[in-house]
């Protein structure tokens, strides 16, 4: 179940939001009394409530807005119980002074905005002394391992326990809480009005993550990155799981570089069967893999890992996706100048994406020339794969059959920028832009207007995600759906 937290300064707005949420499918809400400006009218808030209500009134020390008299706050909580509210949230340190009465269920809570203490079981035991119907423990995650400690506590506790970590490193625990037996998880009404760090909106929780479908059998996949918030993979993978009726969820895990080993050691206990891997882990993850496909070895980077029994297998779907995108586009009747073999290819950029495509192009006997803003990086790449280098400023001196942009130039919000001026594009060129947000970058628009054959980053992104989906599930991916979701999401991100 999802409990949607509502914090508004006016009764009228709080009630309207409550009603609206129920119309949107919410079945349980938390009304945050500390947000209300002036005196709280409990009768008004609770009369004709359209779904069960949890009332809380947070002090500043617990992340709330209540700055008034503590006796007045405790009286408000007692009055709410007398008024017959469905659930009341009482902080552990004041729980002894607020007795059980009537049918109101007691949620005894503990908050820590600095850390997830080592002594979580002791905190649980202390709360258990206060006659709770539900234990609530919310702490800040300072490392991904905190999530596992919290979720294990949730699973092992005798009294129903809502336990999760706050902050962007704790978001995964909010999404996986139900899998570990938490009676509910919290969400916010609007992503712009987050009531606690790391909270997701009710819409995201339901429409993207299908939280209410998550149970103890749900198979977990995800992406590890730092930062991870920008990733569009949760949108497309979760939509694909839903379409294929799989009991699976795809979660964003923020994993800093120094926490990678611990996270991989924890992964199976979190229910993880497969992961997408991105910056900064693509290279460093390799030393943890027992099996790797040839491309991973050749490129020196993996973007997908599969947990297969005790072993960890690594793949690079970027490389395959890039080549499949090229091969599919460079075919008659759209393209009648033959395949990639022997073609001159100018690759712009010398980062991870460039490495993946240069590796594959070299194996196809293309004549690869790399131009990168930092020439030393291009030289390093050339040394590794045996291709040539030109300075960034002299990139127009190459007359390529195929131009591949592996820089982020043109990416949202810098949509008026291009890595290759229009007047240097010739109609015979194939132009491939790896940037996928937006799909129609300035480079793509210029290339089309010059009569070039174009391949967009969306094509490649959906292809690499489909290949991951196949590795994760063994099933063919719902390609059209994934493509639609990506286009919709990037379209929305543009505005
Ligand atoms: P990366 O490892 O950070 O490499 C970026 C490269 O672009 C570096 O060579 C960097 O040069 C260069 N660069 C950055 N800003 C530049 C600028 N303003 N002008 C010129 N060069 C610039 O990134 P990556 O992982 O290779 O990704 C590159 C792009 O490909 C990103 O936009 C990413 O979203 C996209 N991508 C798309 C897909 C897909 O499926 N469509 C897959 C992977 C990547 P310096 O060394 O000088 O910084």
mmCIF file of N, CA and C in Angstrom, residues 97-167:
data_model
loop_
_atom_site.group_PDB
_atom_site.id
_atom_site.type_symbol
_atom_site.label_atom_id
_atom_site.label_comp_id
_atom_site.label_asym_id
_atom_site.label_seq_id
_atom_site.Cartn_x
_atom_site.Cartn_y
_atom_site.Cartn_z
ATOM 1 N N UNK A 97 3.318 9.209 26.743
ATOM 2 C CA UNK A 97 2.358 10.205 27.236
ATOM 3 C C UNK A 97 1.077 10.270 26.391
ATOM 4 N N UNK A 98 0.992 9.398 25.390
ATOM 5 C CA UNK A 98 -0.228 9.387 24.564
ATOM 6 C C UNK A 98 -0.794 7.970 24.554
ATOM 7 N N UNK A 99 -1.774 7.707 25.409
ATOM 8 C CA UNK A 99 -2.267 6.331 25.544
ATOM 9 C C UNK A 99 -3.164 5.895 24.390
ATOM 10 N N UNK A 100 -3.305 4.589 24.263
ATOM 11 C CA UNK A 100 -4.226 4.007 23.278
ATOM 12 C C UNK A 100 -5.664 4.343 23.678
ATOM 13 N N UNK A 101 -6.507 4.608 22.684
ATOM 14 C CA UNK A 101 -7.924 4.876 22.955
ATOM 15 C C UNK A 101 -8.719 4.541 21.694
ATOM 16 N N UNK A 102 -9.880 3.920 21.909
ATOM 17 C CA UNK A 102 -10.790 3.646 20.790
ATOM 18 C C UNK A 102 -10.140 2.766 19.743
ATOM 19 N N UNK A 103 -10.523 3.002 18.484
ATOM 20 C CA UNK A 103 -10.043 2.126 17.397
ATOM 21 C C UNK A 103 -8.801 2.666 16.684
ATOM 22 N N UNK A 104 -8.348 3.830 17.100
ATOM 23 C CA UNK A 104 -7.206 4.445 16.414
ATOM 24 C C UNK A 104 -5.954 3.576 16.541
ATOM 25 N N UNK A 105 -5.336 3.313 15.421
ATOM 26 C CA UNK A 105 -4.116 2.491 15.419
ATOM 27 C C UNK A 105 -2.892 3.375 15.674
ATOM 28 N N UNK A 106 -1.981 2.849 16.458
ATOM 29 C CA UNK A 106 -0.804 3.615 16.861
ATOM 30 C C UNK A 106 0.400 3.290 15.967
ATOM 31 N N UNK A 107 0.925 4.325 15.317
ATOM 32 C CA UNK A 107 2.182 4.189 14.564
ATOM 33 C C UNK A 107 3.242 4.884 15.416
ATOM 34 N N UNK A 108 4.144 4.121 15.979
ATOM 35 C CA UNK A 108 5.177 4.732 16.826
ATOM 36 C C UNK A 108 6.438 4.896 15.967
ATOM 37 N N UNK A 109 6.925 6.135 15.914
ATOM 38 C CA UNK A 109 7.938 6.426 14.889
ATOM 39 C C UNK A 109 9.277 6.903 15.452
ATOM 40 N N UNK A 110 10.292 6.677 14.620
ATOM 41 C CA UNK A 110 11.654 7.148 14.916
ATOM 42 C C UNK A 110 12.211 7.733 13.620
ATOM 43 N N UNK A 111 12.792 8.912 13.719
ATOM 44 C CA UNK A 111 13.393 9.551 12.521
ATOM 45 C C UNK A 111 14.830 9.924 12.823
ATOM 46 N N UNK A 112 15.662 9.751 11.819
ATOM 47 C CA UNK A 112 17.050 10.193 11.973
ATOM 48 C C UNK A 112 17.486 10.774 10.633
ATOM 49 N N UNK A 113 17.714 12.077 10.610
ATOM 50 C CA UNK A 113 18.056 12.766 9.360
ATOM 51 C C UNK A 113 19.558 12.868 9.130
ATOM 52 N N UNK A 114 20.332 12.202 9.997
ATOM 53 C CA UNK A 114 21.786 12.248 9.836
ATOM 54 C C UNK A 114 22.354 10.937 9.330
ATOM 55 N N UNK A 115 21.759 9.825 9.791
ATOM 56 C CA UNK A 115 22.365 8.528 9.446
ATOM 57 C C UNK A 115 21.374 7.389 9.679
ATOM 58 N N UNK A 116 21.784 6.191 9.301
ATOM 59 C CA UNK A 116 21.044 4.972 9.641
ATOM 60 C C UNK A 116 21.868 4.282 10.725
ATOM 61 N N UNK A 117 21.470 4.451 11.978
ATOM 62 C CA UNK A 117 22.331 3.962 13.063
ATOM 63 C C UNK A 117 22.577 2.460 12.977
ATOM 64 N N UNK A 118 23.725 2.055 13.516
ATOM 65 C CA UNK A 118 24.063 0.625 13.551
ATOM 66 C C UNK A 118 23.038 -0.145 14.382
ATOM 67 N N UNK A 119 22.528 0.527 15.438
ATOM 68 C CA UNK A 119 21.667 -0.183 16.403
ATOM 69 C C UNK A 119 20.191 -0.166 16.013
ATOM 70 N N UNK A 120 19.883 -0.428 14.734
ATOM 71 C CA UNK A 120 18.476 -0.456 14.301
ATOM 72 C C UNK A 120 17.638 -1.446 15.121
ATOM 73 N N UNK A 121 18.132 -2.678 15.394
ATOM 74 C CA UNK A 121 17.314 -3.604 16.181
ATOM 75 C C UNK A 121 16.989 -3.056 17.576
ATOM 76 N N UNK A 122 17.920 -2.332 18.182
ATOM 77 C CA UNK A 122 17.665 -1.756 19.512
ATOM 78 C C UNK A 122 16.603 -0.657 19.410
ATOM 79 N N UNK A 123 16.636 0.095 18.334
ATOM 80 C CA UNK A 123 15.623 1.158 18.137
ATOM 81 C C UNK A 123 14.246 0.515 17.983
ATOM 82 N N UNK A 124 14.202 -0.550 17.223
ATOM 83 C CA UNK A 124 12.942 -1.288 17.046
ATOM 84 C C UNK A 124 12.447 -1.795 18.409
ATOM 85 N N UNK A 125 13.355 -2.381 19.205
ATOM 86 C CA UNK A 125 12.963 -2.939 20.510
ATOM 87 C C UNK A 125 12.429 -1.844 21.426
ATOM 88 N N UNK A 126 13.025 -0.678 21.374
ATOM 89 C CA UNK A 126 12.584 0.454 22.203
ATOM 90 C C UNK A 126 11.168 0.885 21.782
ATOM 91 N N UNK A 127 10.928 0.957 20.487
ATOM 92 C CA UNK A 127 9.600 1.355 19.985
ATOM 93 C C UNK A 127 8.555 0.300 20.392
ATOM 94 N N UNK A 128 8.970 -0.960 20.322
ATOM 95 C CA UNK A 128 8.030 -2.063 20.602
ATOM 96 C C UNK A 128 7.466 -1.996 22.024
ATOM 97 N N UNK A 129 8.167 -1.300 22.911
ATOM 98 C CA UNK A 129 7.701 -1.191 24.302
ATOM 99 C C UNK A 129 6.464 -0.297 24.419
ATOM 100 N N UNK A 130 6.170 0.486 23.371
ATOM 101 C CA UNK A 130 5.118 1.498 23.480
ATOM 102 C C UNK A 130 3.807 1.082 22.814
ATOM 103 N N UNK A 131 3.526 -0.200 22.795
ATOM 104 C CA UNK A 131 2.237 -0.712 22.334
ATOM 105 C C UNK A 131 1.892 -0.244 20.900
ATOM 106 N N UNK A 132 2.813 -0.405 19.966
ATOM 107 C CA UNK A 132 2.500 0.048 18.604
ATOM 108 C C UNK A 132 1.670 -0.977 17.826
ATOM 109 N N UNK A 133 0.816 -0.494 16.929
ATOM 110 C CA UNK A 133 0.223 -1.379 15.918
ATOM 111 C C UNK A 133 1.184 -1.479 14.741
ATOM 112 N N UNK A 134 1.871 -0.360 14.506
ATOM 113 C CA UNK A 134 2.856 -0.312 13.416
ATOM 114 C C UNK A 134 4.091 0.430 13.929
ATOM 115 N N UNK A 135 5.263 -0.125 13.617
ATOM 116 C CA UNK A 135 6.523 0.562 13.927
ATOM 117 C C UNK A 135 6.930 1.326 12.671
ATOM 118 N N UNK A 136 7.374 2.566 12.838
ATOM 119 C CA UNK A 136 7.901 3.295 11.672
ATOM 120 C C UNK A 136 9.323 3.763 11.983
ATOM 121 N N UNK A 137 10.257 3.393 11.114
ATOM 122 C CA UNK A 137 11.643 3.841 11.283
ATOM 123 C C UNK A 137 12.111 4.454 9.962
ATOM 124 N N UNK A 138 12.472 5.722 10.001
ATOM 125 C CA UNK A 138 12.944 6.426 8.793
ATOM 126 C C UNK A 138 14.288 7.054 9.105
ATOM 127 N N UNK A 139 15.306 6.656 8.384
ATOM 128 C CA UNK A 139 16.659 7.155 8.662
ATOM 129 C C UNK A 139 17.329 7.576 7.345
ATOM 130 N N UNK A 140 18.365 8.366 7.466
ATOM 131 C CA UNK A 140 19.056 8.796 6.247
ATOM 132 C C UNK A 140 20.070 7.741 5.802
ATOM 133 N N UNK A 141 20.040 7.389 4.512
ATOM 134 C CA UNK A 141 21.050 6.463 3.975
ATOM 135 C C UNK A 141 22.291 7.256 3.603
ATOM 136 N N UNK A 142 23.423 6.876 4.173
ATOM 137 C CA UNK A 142 24.699 7.486 3.784
ATOM 138 C C UNK A 142 25.494 6.576 2.870
ATOM 139 N N UNK A 143 25.025 5.345 2.735
ATOM 140 C CA UNK A 143 25.650 4.374 1.830
ATOM 141 C C UNK A 143 24.569 3.371 1.426
ATOM 142 N N UNK A 144 24.709 2.765 0.248
ATOM 143 C CA UNK A 144 23.664 1.853 -0.217
ATOM 144 C C UNK A 144 23.405 0.695 0.749
ATOM 145 N N UNK A 145 24.409 0.263 1.486
ATOM 146 C CA UNK A 145 24.253 -0.865 2.405
ATOM 147 C C UNK A 145 23.198 -0.589 3.490
ATOM 148 N N UNK A 146 22.987 0.705 3.809
ATOM 149 C CA UNK A 146 21.975 1.057 4.811
ATOM 150 C C UNK A 146 20.599 0.530 4.398
ATOM 151 N N UNK A 147 20.320 0.533 3.102
ATOM 152 C CA UNK A 147 19.013 0.046 2.621
ATOM 153 C C UNK A 147 18.803 -1.417 3.001
ATOM 154 N N UNK A 148 19.832 -2.214 2.793
ATOM 155 C CA UNK A 148 19.692 -3.643 3.086
ATOM 156 C C UNK A 148 19.489 -3.866 4.585
ATOM 157 N N UNK A 149 20.246 -3.150 5.406
ATOM 158 C CA UNK A 149 20.083 -3.306 6.860
ATOM 159 C C UNK A 149 18.654 -2.963 7.264
ATOM 160 N N UNK A 150 18.140 -1.879 6.692
ATOM 161 C CA UNK A 150 16.779 -1.456 7.030
ATOM 162 C C UNK A 150 15.740 -2.479 6.552
ATOM 163 N N UNK A 151 15.896 -2.933 5.321
ATOM 164 C CA UNK A 151 14.891 -3.854 4.765
ATOM 165 C C UNK A 151 14.914 -5.205 5.481
ATOM 166 N N UNK A 152 16.096 -5.614 5.925
ATOM 167 C CA UNK A 152 16.175 -6.871 6.691
ATOM 168 C C UNK A 152 15.430 -6.715 8.018
ATOM 169 N N UNK A 153 15.572 -5.556 8.636
ATOM 170 C CA UNK A 153 14.854 -5.309 9.887
ATOM 171 C C UNK A 153 13.339 -5.396 9.636
ATOM 172 N N UNK A 154 12.900 -4.805 8.544
ATOM 173 C CA UNK A 154 11.473 -4.834 8.200
ATOM 174 C C UNK A 154 11.002 -6.281 8.080
ATOM 175 N N UNK A 155 11.796 -7.083 7.367
ATOM 176 C CA UNK A 155 11.388 -8.467 7.131
ATOM 177 C C UNK A 155 11.382 -9.294 8.420
ATOM 178 N N UNK A 156 12.334 -9.023 9.309
ATOM 179 C CA UNK A 156 12.483 -9.860 10.505
ATOM 180 C C UNK A 156 11.604 -9.410 11.667
ATOM 181 N N UNK A 157 10.996 -8.236 11.579
ATOM 182 C CA UNK A 157 10.270 -7.714 12.740
ATOM 183 C C UNK A 157 8.928 -8.417 12.934
ATOM 184 N N UNK A 158 8.551 -8.614 14.203
ATOM 185 C CA UNK A 158 7.282 -9.297 14.527
ATOM 186 C C UNK A 158 6.111 -8.324 14.366
ATOM 187 N N UNK A 159 6.323 -7.082 14.818
ATOM 188 C CA UNK A 159 5.272 -6.062 14.668
ATOM 189 C C UNK A 159 5.413 -5.479 13.257
ATOM 190 N N UNK A 160 4.288 -5.288 12.537
ATOM 191 C CA UNK A 160 4.415 -4.705 11.193
ATOM 192 C C UNK A 160 5.260 -3.430 11.234
ATOM 193 N N UNK A 161 6.252 -3.372 10.361
ATOM 194 C CA UNK A 161 7.204 -2.259 10.419
ATOM 195 C C UNK A 161 7.334 -1.570 9.065
ATOM 196 N N UNK A 162 7.091 -0.262 9.090
ATOM 197 C CA UNK A 162 7.365 0.562 7.921
ATOM 198 C C UNK A 162 8.778 1.085 8.109
ATOM 199 N N UNK A 163 9.713 0.535 7.354
ATOM 200 C CA UNK A 163 11.106 0.945 7.512
ATOM 201 C C UNK A 163 11.687 1.305 6.166
ATOM 202 N N UNK A 164 12.314 2.453 6.094
ATOM 203 C CA UNK A 164 12.930 2.857 4.816
ATOM 204 C C UNK A 164 14.006 3.880 5.097
ATOM 205 N N UNK A 165 14.870 4.073 4.106
ATOM 206 C CA UNK A 165 15.921 5.071 4.233
ATOM 207 C C UNK A 165 15.549 6.297 3.410
ATOM 208 N N UNK A 166 15.905 7.448 3.941
ATOM 209 C CA UNK A 166 15.651 8.707 3.233
ATOM 210 C C UNK A 166 16.887 9.117 2.424
ATOM 211 N N UNK A 167 16.707 10.173 1.630
ATOM 212 C CA UNK A 167 17.797 10.666 0.798
ATOM 213 C C UNK A 167 17.813 9.940 -0.534
#
